[in-house]
Short mmCIF file of C-alpha atoms in Angstrom, two decimals:
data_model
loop_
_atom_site.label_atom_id
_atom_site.label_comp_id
_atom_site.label_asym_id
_atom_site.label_seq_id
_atom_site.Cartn_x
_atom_site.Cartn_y
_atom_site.Cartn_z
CA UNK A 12 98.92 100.07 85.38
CA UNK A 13 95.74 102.17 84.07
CA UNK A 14 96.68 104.43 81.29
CA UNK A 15 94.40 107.66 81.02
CA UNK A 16 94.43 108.12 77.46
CA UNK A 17 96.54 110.44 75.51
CA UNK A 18 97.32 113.76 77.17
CA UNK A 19 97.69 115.60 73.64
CA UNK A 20 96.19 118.81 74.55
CA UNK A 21 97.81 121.44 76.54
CA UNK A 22 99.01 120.83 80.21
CA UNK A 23 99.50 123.87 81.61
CA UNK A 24 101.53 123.93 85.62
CA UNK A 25 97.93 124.26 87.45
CA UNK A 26 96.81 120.97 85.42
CA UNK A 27 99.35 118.85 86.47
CA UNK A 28 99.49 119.67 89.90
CA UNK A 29 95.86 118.71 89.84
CA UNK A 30 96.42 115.20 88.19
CA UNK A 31 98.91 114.54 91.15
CA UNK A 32 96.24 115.43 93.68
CA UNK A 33 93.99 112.94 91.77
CA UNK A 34 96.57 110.83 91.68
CA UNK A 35 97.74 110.50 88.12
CA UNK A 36 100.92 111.44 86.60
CA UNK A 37 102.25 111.98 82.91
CA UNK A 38 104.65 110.02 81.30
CA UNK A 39 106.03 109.76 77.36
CA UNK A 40 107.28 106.71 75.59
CA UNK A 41 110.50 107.70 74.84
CA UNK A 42 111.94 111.67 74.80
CA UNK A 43 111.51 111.42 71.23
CA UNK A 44 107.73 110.99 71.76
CA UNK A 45 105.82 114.25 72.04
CA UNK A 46 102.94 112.40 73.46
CA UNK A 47 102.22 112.21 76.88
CA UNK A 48 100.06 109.89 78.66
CA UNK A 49 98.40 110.16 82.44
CA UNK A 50 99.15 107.16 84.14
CA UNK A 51 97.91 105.66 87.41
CA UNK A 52 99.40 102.18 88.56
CA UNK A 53 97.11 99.23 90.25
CA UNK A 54 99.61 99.26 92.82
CA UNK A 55 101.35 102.67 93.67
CA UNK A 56 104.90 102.33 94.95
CA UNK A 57 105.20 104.18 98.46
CA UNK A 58 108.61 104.96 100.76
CA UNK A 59 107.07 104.84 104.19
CA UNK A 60 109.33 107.76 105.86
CA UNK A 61 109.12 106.21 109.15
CA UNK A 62 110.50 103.08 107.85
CA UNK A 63 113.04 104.61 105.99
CA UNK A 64 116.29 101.99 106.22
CA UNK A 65 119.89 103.37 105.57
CA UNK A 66 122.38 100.17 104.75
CA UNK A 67 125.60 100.72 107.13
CA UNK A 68 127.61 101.13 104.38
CA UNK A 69 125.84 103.96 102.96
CA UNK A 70 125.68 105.47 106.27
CA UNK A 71 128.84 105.35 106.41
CA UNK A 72 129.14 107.38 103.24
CA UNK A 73 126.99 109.86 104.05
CA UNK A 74 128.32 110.61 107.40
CA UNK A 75 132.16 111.20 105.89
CA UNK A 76 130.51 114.09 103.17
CA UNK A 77 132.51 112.79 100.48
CA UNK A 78 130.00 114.18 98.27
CA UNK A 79 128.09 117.51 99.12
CA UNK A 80 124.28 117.65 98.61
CA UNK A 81 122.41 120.87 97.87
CA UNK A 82 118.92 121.92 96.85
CA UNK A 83 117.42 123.52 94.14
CA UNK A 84 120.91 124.99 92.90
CA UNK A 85 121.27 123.13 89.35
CA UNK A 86 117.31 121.80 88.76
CA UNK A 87 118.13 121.92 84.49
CA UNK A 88 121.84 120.10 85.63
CA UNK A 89 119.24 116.82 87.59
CA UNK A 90 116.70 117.12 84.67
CA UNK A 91 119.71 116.81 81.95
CA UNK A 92 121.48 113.43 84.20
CA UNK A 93 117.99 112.01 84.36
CA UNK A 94 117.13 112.27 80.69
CA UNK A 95 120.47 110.54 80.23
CA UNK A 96 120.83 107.02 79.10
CA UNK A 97 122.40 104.74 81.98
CA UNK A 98 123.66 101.55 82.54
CA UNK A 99 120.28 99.46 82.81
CA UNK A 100 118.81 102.31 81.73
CA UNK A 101 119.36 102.68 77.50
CA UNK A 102 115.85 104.99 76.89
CA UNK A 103 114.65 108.09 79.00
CA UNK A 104 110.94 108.81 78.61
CA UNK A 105 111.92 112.83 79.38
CA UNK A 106 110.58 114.76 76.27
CA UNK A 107 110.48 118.31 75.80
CA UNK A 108 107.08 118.35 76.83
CA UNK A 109 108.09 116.71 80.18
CA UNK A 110 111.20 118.99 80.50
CA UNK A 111 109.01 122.48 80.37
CA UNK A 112 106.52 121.41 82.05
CA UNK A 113 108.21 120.27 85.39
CA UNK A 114 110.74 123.37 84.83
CA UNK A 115 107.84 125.74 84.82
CA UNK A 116 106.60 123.98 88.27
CA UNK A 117 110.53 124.49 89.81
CA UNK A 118 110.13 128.14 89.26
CA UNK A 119 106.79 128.34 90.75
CA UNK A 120 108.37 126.49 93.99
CA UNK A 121 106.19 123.56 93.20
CA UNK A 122 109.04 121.10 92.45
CA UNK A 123 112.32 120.85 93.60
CA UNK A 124 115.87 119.18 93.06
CA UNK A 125 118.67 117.37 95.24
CA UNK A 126 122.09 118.16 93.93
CA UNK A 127 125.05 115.88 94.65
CA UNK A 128 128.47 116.93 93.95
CA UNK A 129 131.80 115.02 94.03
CA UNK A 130 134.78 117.46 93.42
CA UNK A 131 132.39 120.41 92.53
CA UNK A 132 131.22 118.27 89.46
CA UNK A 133 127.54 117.13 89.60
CA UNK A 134 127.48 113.47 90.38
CA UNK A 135 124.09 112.59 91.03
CA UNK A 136 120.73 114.22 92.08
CA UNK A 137 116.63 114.07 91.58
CA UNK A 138 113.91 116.04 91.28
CA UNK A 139 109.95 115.63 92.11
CA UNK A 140 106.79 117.17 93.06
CA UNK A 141 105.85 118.85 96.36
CA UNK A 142 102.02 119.20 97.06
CA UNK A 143 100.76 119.85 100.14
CA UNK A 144 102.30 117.63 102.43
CA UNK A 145 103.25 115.14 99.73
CA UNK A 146 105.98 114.67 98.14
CA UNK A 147 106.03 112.47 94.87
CA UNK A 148 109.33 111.76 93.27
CA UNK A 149 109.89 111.45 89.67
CA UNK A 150 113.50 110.34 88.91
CA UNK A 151 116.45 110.32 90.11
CA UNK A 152 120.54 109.63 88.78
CA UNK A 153 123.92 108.65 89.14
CA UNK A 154 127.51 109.01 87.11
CA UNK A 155 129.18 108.06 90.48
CA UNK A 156 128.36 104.88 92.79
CA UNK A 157 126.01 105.65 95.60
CA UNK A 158 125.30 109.48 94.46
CA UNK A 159 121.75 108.75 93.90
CA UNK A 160 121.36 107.14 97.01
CA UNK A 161 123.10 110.09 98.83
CA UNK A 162 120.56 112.51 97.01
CA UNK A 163 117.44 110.00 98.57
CA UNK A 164 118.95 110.12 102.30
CA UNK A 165 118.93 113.86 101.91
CA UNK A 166 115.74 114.03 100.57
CA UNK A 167 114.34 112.17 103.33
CA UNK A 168 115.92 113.80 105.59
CA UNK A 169 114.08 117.06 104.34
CA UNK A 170 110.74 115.89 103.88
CA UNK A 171 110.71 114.40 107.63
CA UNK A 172 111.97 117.85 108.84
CA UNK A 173 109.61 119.60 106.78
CA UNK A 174 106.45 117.88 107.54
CA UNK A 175 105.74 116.06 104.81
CA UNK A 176 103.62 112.89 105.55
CA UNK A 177 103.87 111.05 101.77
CA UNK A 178 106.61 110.12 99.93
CA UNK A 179 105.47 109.15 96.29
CA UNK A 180 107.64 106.90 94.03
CA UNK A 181 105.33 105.91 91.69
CA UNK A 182 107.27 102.41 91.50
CA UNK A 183 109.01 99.81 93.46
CA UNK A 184 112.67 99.11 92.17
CA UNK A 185 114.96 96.69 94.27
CA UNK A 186 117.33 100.60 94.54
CA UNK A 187 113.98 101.77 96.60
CA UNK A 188 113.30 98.45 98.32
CA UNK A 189 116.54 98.22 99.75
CA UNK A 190 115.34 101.86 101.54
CA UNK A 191 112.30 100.02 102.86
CA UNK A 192 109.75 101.55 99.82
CA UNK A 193 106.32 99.36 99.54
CA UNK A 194 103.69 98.92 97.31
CA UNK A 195 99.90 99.87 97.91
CA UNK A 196 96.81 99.32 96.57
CA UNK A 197 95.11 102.42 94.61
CA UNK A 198 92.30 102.72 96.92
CA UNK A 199 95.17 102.44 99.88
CA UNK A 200 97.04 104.82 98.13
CA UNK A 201 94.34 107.52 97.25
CA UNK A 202 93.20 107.40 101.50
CA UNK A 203 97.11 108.57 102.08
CA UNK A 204 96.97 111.06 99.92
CA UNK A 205 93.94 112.85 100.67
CA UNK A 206 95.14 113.20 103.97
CA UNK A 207 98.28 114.12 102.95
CA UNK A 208 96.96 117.03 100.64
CA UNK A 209 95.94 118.60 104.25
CA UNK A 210 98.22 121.25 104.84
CA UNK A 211 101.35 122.70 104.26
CA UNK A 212 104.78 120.92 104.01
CA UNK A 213 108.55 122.80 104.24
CA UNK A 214 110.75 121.79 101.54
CA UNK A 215 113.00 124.40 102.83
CA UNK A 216 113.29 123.40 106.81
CA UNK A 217 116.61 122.72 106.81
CA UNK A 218 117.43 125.92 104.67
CA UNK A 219 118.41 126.70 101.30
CA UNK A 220 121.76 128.39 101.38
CA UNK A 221 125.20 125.85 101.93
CA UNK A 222 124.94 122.06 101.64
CA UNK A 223 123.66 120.03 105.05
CA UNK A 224 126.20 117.78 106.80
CA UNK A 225 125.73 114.23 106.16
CA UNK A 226 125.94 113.61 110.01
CA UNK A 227 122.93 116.18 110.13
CA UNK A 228 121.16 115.02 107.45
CA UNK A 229 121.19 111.10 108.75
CA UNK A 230 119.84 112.46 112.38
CA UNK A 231 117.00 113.75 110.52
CA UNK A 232 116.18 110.91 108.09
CA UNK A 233 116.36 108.32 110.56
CA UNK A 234 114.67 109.99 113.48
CA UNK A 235 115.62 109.36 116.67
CA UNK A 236 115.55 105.60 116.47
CA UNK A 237 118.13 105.01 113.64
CA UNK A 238 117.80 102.01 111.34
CA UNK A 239 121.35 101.07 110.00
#
């Protein structure tokens, strides 16, 4: 992983959405850190969305909408579970810095978050970066089994309706893997993204108003061909 030096002066919205279409991102070393760094990994971690893989038991979850997904309703709610210690997962590197900056993108339409409720209580979500017709996550949570993964299938499901040819996730985890998400080389990487920069992507294809049946939401994620 290539570290850019430290990003100490001011990054204003329009900056950052240029360091993602040069393929670097910011990051801090803890969210009591005000510094921020750009980083660019050696190998970028990639979620193919024609190769996207639901397990049968997830499927299975999705399709009987115990939880209900929206978009873009509670974006301070996702940033607020990611920042939040988890099991495996004792230190957030979401600062203040990190927290206005990507807030100021949501209201400019330029990022965007999946909601997951159980019970009308927020159980899970995430939240990334759309550019173009790329999309490049940047974290996601849970406080209920399989809400996170719930929030992915949706998201997939939206970015293959919308267009979008990319789906950045920075890293490889074995939670991604299991979805069929790869690693790349930078050059590799930087060849998929200028030509997914072409263009314009709809975030919003399958609306913006009510939640999207998980039956619906699988047809679209999977394609025609499904995977599970």
């Amino acid at each position: 992983m290539t570290r850019h030096g430290n990003a100490n002066v001011e990054i204003t919205p329009e900056v950052l959405l240029k360091a993602y279409a040069c393929g670097i991102f910011p990051m801090a070393e803890s969210a009591d850190d005000q510094a921020l760094y750009w980083i660019e990994p050696e190998e970028r971690g990639i979620l193919p969305l024609d190769q996207f893989h639901v397990p049968s038991r997830l499927a299975r979850t999705v399709r009987s909408d115990r939880f209900s997904v929206t978009v873009d309703r509670d974006f301070e709610g996702v940033l607020d579970g990611c920042a939040a210690p988890q099991p495996g997962r004792t230190r957030t590197w979401i600062n203040a810095r990190i927290r206005n900056l990507y807030s100021a993108l949501y209201e400019r339409g330029a990022c965007h978050s999946v909601e997951v409720y159980q019970d009308g209580i927020l159980a899970g979500g995430l939240y990334g970066v759309s550019l173009g017709r790329s999309f490049f996550g940047e974290s996601m949570f849970h406080v209920v089994r399989d809400a996170s993964k719930v929030a992915l299938v949706h998201l997939v499901a939206r970015l293959r309706a919308g267009g979008y040819h990319l789906l950045d996730t920075q890293f490889i985890t074995s939670h991604l893997a299991s979805f069929g998400a790869i690693e790349v080389s930078r050059q590799q990487y930087h060849r998929m993204l200028d030509a997914a920069l072409v263009g314009e992507a709809d975030f919003m294809a399958l609306g913006g108003g009510g939640p999207v049946p998980g039956v619906e939401a699988l047809a679209h994620a999977l394609g025609p061909s499904p995977r599970f």
